[in-house]
PDB file of C-alpha atoms in Angstrom:
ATOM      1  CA  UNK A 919      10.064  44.844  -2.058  1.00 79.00           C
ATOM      2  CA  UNK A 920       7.453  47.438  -2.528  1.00 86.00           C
ATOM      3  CA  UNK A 921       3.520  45.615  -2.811  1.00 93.00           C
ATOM      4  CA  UNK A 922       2.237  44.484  -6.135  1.00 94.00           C
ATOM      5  CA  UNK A 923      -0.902  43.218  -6.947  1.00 97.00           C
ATOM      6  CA  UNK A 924      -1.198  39.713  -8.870  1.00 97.00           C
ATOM      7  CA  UNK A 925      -3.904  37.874 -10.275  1.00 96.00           C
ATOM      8  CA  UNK A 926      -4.536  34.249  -9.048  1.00 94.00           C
ATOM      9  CA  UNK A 927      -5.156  31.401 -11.546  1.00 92.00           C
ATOM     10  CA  UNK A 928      -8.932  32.572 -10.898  1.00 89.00           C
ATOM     11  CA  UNK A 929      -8.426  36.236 -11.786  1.00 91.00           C
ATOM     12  CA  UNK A 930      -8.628  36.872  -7.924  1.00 94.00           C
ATOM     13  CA  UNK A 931      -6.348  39.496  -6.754  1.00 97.00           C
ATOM     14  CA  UNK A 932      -3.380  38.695  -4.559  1.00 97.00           C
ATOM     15  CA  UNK A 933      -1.058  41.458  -2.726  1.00 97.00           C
ATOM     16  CA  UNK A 934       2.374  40.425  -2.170  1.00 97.00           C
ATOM     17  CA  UNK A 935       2.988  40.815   0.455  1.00 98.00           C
ATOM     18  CA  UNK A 936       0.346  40.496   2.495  1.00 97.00           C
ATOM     19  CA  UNK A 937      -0.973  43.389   4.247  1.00 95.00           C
ATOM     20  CA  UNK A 938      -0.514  41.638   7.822  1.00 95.00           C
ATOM     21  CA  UNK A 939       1.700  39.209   9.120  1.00 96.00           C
ATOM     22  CA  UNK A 940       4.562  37.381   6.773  1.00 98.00           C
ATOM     23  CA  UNK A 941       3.833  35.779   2.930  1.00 98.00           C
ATOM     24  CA  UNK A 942       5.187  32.737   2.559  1.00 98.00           C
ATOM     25  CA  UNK A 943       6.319  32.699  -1.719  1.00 97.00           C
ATOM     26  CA  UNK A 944       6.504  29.293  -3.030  1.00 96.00           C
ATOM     27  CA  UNK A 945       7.969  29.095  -6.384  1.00 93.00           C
ATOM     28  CA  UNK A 946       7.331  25.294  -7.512  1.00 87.00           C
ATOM     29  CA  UNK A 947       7.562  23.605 -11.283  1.00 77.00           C
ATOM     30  CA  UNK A 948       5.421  23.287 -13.505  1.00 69.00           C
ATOM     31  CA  UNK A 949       2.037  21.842 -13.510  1.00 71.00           C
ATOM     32  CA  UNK A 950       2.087  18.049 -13.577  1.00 69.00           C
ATOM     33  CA  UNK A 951       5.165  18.278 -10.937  1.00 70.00           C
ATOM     34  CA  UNK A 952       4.661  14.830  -8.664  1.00 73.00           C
ATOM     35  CA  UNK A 953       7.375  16.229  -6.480  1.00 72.00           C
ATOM     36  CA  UNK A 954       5.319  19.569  -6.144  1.00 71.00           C
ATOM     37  CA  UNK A 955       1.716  17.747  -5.972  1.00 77.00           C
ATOM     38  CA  UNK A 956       3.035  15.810  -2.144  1.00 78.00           C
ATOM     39  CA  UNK A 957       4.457  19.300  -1.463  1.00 79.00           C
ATOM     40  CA  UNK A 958       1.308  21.260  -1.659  1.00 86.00           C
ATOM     41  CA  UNK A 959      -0.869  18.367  -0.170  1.00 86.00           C
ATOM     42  CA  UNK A 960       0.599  18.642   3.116  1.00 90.00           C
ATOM     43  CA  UNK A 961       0.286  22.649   2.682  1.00 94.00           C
ATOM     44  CA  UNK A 962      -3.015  22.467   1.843  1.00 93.00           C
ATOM     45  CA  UNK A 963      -3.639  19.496   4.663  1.00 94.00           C
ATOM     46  CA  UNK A 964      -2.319  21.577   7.541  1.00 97.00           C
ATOM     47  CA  UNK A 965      -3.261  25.372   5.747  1.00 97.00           C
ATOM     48  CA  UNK A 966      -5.130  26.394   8.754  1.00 97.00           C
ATOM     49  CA  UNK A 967      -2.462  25.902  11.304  1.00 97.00           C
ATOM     50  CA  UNK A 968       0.094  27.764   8.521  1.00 98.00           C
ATOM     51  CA  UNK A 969      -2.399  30.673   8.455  1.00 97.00           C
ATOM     52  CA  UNK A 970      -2.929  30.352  12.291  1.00 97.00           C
ATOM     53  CA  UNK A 971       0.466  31.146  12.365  1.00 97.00           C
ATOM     54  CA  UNK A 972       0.388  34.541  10.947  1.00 97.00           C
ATOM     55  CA  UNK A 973       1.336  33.552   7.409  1.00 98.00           C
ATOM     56  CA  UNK A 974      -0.406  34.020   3.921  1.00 98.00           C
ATOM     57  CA  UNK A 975       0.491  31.099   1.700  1.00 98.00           C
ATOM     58  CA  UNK A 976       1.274  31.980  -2.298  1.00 97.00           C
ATOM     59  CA  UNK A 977       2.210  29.659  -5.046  1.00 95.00           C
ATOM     60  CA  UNK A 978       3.993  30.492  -7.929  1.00 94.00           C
ATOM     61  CA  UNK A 979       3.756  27.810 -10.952  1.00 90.00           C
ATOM     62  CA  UNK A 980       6.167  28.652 -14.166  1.00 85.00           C
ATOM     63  CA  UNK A 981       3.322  26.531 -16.147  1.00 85.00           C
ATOM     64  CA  UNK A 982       0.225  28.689 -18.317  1.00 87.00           C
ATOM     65  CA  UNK A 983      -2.987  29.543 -15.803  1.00 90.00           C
ATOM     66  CA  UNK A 984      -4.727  26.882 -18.124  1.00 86.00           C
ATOM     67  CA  UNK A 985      -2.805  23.633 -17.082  1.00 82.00           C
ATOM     68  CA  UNK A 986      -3.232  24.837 -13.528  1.00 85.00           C
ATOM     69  CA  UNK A 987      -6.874  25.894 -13.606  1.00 80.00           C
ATOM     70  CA  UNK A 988      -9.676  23.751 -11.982  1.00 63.00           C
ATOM     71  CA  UNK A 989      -6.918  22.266  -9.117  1.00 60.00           C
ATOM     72  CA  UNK A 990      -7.357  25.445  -7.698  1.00 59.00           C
ATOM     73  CA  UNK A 991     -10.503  24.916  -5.547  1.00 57.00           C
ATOM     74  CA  UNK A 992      -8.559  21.703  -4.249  1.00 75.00           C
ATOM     75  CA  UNK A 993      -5.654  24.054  -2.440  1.00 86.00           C
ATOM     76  CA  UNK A 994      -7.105  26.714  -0.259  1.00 92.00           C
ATOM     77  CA  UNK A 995      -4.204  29.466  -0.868  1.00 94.00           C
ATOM     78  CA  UNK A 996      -3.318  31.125  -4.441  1.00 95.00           C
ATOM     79  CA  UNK A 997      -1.818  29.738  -7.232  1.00 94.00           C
ATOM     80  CA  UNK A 998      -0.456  31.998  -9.836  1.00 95.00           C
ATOM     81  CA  UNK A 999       1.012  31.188 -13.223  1.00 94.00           C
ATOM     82  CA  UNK A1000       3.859  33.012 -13.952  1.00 93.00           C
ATOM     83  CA  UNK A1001       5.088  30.903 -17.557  1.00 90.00           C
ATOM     84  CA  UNK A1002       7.279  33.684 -18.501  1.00 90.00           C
ATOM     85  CA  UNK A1003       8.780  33.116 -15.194  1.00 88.00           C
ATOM     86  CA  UNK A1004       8.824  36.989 -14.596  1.00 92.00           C
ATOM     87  CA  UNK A1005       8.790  36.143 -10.796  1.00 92.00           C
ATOM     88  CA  UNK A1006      11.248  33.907 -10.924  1.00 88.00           C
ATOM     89  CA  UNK A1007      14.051  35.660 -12.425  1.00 89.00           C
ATOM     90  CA  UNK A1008      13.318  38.164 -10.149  1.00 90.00           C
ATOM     91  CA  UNK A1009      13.478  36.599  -7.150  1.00 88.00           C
ATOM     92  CA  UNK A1010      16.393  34.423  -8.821  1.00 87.00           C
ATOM     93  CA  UNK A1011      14.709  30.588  -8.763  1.00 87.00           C
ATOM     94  CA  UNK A1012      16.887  28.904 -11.094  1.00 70.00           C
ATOM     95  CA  UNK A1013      16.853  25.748 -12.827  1.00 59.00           C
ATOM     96  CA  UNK A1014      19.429  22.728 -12.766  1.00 49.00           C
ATOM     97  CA  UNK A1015      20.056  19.652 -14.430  1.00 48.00           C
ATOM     98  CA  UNK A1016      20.673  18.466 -10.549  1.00 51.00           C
ATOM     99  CA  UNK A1017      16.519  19.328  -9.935  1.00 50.00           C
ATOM    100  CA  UNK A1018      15.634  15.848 -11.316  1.00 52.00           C
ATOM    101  CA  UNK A1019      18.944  13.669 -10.860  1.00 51.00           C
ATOM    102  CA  UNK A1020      19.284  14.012  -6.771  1.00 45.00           C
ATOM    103  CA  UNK A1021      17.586  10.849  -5.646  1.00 51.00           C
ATOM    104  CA  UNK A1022      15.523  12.488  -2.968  1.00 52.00           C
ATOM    105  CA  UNK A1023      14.085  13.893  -5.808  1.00 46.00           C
ATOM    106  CA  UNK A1024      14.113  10.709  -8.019  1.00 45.00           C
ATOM    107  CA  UNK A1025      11.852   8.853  -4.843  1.00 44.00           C
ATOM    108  CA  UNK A1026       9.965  11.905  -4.237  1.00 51.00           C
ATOM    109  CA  UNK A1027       8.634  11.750  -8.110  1.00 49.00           C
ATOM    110  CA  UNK A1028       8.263   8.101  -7.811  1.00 47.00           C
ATOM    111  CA  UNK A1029       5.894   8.915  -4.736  1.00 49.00           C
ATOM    112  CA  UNK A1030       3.946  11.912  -6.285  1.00 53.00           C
ATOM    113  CA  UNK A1031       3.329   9.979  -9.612  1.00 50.00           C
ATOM    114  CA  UNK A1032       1.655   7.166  -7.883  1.00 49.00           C
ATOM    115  CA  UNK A1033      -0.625   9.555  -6.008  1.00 52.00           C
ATOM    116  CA  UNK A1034      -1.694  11.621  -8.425  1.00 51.00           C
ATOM    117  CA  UNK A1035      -3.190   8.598 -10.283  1.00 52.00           C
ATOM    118  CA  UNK A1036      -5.872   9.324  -7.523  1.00 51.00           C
ATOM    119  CA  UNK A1037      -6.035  12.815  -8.378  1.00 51.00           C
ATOM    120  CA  UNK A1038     -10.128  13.113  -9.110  1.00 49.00           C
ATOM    121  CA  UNK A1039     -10.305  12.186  -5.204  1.00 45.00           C
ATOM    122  CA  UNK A1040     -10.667  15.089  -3.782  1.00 42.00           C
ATOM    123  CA  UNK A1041      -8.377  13.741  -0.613  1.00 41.00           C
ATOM    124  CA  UNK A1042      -5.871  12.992  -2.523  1.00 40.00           C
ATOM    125  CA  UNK A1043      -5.696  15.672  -5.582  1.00 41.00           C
ATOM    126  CA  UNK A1044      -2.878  17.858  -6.710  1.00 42.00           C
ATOM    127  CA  UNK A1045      -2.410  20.250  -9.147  1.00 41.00           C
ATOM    128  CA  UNK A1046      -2.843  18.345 -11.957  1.00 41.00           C
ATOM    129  CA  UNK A1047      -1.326  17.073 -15.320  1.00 43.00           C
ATOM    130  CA  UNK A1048      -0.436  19.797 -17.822  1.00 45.00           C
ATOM    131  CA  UNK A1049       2.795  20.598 -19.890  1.00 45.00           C
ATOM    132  CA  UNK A1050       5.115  22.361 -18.181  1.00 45.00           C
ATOM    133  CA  UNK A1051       7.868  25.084 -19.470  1.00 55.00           C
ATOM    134  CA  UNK A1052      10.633  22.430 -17.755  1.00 54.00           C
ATOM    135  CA  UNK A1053      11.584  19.546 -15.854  1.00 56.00           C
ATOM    136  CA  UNK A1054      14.550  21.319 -14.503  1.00 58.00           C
ATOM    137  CA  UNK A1055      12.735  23.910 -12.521  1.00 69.00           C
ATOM    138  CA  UNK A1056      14.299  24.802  -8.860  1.00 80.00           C
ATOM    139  CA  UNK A1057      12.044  25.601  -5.999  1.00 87.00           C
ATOM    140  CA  UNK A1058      12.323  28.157  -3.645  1.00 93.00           C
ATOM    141  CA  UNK A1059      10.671  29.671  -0.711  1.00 96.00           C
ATOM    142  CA  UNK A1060      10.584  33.434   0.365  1.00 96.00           C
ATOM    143  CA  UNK A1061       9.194  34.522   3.861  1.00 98.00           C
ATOM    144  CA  UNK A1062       8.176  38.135   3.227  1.00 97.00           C
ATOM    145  CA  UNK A1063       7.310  40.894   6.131  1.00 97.00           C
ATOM    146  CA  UNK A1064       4.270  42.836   5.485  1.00 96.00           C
ATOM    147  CA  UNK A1065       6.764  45.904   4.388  1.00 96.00           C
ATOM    148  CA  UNK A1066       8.531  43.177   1.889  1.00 96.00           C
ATOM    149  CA  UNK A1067      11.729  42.715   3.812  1.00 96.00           C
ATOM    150  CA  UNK A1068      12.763  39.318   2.927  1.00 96.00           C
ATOM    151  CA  UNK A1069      12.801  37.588   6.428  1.00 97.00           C
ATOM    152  CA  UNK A1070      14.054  34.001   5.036  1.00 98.00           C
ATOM    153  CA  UNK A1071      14.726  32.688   2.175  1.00 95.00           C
ATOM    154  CA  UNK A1072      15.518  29.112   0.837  1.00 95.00           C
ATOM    155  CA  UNK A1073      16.643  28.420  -2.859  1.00 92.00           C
ATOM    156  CA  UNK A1074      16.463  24.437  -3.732  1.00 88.00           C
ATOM    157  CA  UNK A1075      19.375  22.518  -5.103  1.00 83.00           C
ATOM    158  CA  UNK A1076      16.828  19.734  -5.854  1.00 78.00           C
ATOM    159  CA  UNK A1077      13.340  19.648  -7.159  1.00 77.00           C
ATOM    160  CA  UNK A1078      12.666  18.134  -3.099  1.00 78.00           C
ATOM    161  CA  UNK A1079      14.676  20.423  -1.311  1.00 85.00           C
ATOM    162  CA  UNK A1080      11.812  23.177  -0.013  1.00 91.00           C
ATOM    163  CA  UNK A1081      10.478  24.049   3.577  1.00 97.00           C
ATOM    164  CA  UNK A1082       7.909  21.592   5.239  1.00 96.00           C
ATOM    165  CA  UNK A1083       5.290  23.207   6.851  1.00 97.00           C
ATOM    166  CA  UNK A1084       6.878  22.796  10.538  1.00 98.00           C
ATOM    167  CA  UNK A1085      10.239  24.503   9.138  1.00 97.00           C
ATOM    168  CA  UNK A1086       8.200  27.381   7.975  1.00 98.00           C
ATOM    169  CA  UNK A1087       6.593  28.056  11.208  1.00 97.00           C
ATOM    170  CA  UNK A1088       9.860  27.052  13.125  1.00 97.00           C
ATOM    171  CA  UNK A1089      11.450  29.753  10.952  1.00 97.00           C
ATOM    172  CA  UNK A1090       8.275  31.986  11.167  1.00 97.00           C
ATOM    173  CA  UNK A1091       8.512  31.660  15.261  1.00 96.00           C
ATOM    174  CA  UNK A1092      11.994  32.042  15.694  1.00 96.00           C
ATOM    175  CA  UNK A1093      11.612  35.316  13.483  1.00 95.00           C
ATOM    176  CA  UNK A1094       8.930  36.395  16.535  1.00 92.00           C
ATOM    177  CA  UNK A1095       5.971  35.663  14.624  1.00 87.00           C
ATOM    178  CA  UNK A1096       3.241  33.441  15.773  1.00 78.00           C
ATOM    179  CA  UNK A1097       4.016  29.599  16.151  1.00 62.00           C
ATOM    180  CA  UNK A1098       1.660  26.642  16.485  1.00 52.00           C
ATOM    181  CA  UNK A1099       2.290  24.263  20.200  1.00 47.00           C
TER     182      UNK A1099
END
């Protein structure tokens, strides 16, 4: 995948891939996502042992830069709208009816609802409630070299089924890339 240049829900540019080490892609829902907002809490909780690791963290959202806008400052890696989902079908993240009926992803909702009623505290924010293009979006995770070879890659069959941070750096490791002990 030859380097492109993106802008961030901030206008800030982002190169995909990164120039060193691997990119980790993250293609979540939309905006108001509960399932995505306990995701991206624990990304953004343990970012500095992901980026320790080697690896550049980069979220894509199929929702308009506007619902995602001012969350932004609350996850320390980019967020980028992509509501045409131009990324998506490119990489090939699907959606399913099966996203919201798999009841890991049922509890997993039921979870990120009730937290992001505490949203305006900053320890327990996420990326906030907006409309969305769909309820049915799949995630997916990429782990890109710095050349853009795809070095892993992990399409959802549920809107819960997506790396944790300690697969990611299992994965990144056992790829030779830096791991956290």
């Amino acid at each position: 995948m030859p380097t492109r240049r993106l802008q961030d829900i901030n206008d800030q540019p982002v190169d995909v891939p990164a120039a060193t080490g691997r990119t980790h892609l993250q293609f979540r829902r939309f905006a108001a996502c509960p399932i995505c907002h306990l995701h991206l809490r624990s990304f953004a909780n343990r970012h500095q042992e992901v980026a320790d690791s080697g690896i550049t963290e980069v979220v894509f959202f199929h929702s308009a830069a506007d619902a995602l806008r001012g969350y932004q400052s609350l996850l320390p890696f980019a967020v980028i709208a992509d509501p045409d989902r131009v990324q998506y079908r490119e990489f090939g993240v699907e959606k399913s009816l099966g996203a919201i009926t798999h009841p890991r992803a049922l509890w997993a909702a039921v979870r990120g609802s009730a937290a992001m009623l505490h949203r305006n505290d900053p320890e327990r924010a996420g990326v906030g409630f907006g409309d969305g293009t769909t309820h049915l979006g799949l995630p997916a995770d990429f782990l890109l070299d710095a050349d853009g070879t795809v070095a892993a890659v992990h399409y959802g069959r549920h809107a819960d089924d997506q790396w944790s941070v300690d697969q990611l750096i299992d994965i990144n490791r056992s790829l030779g890339g830096k791991g956290t002990q």
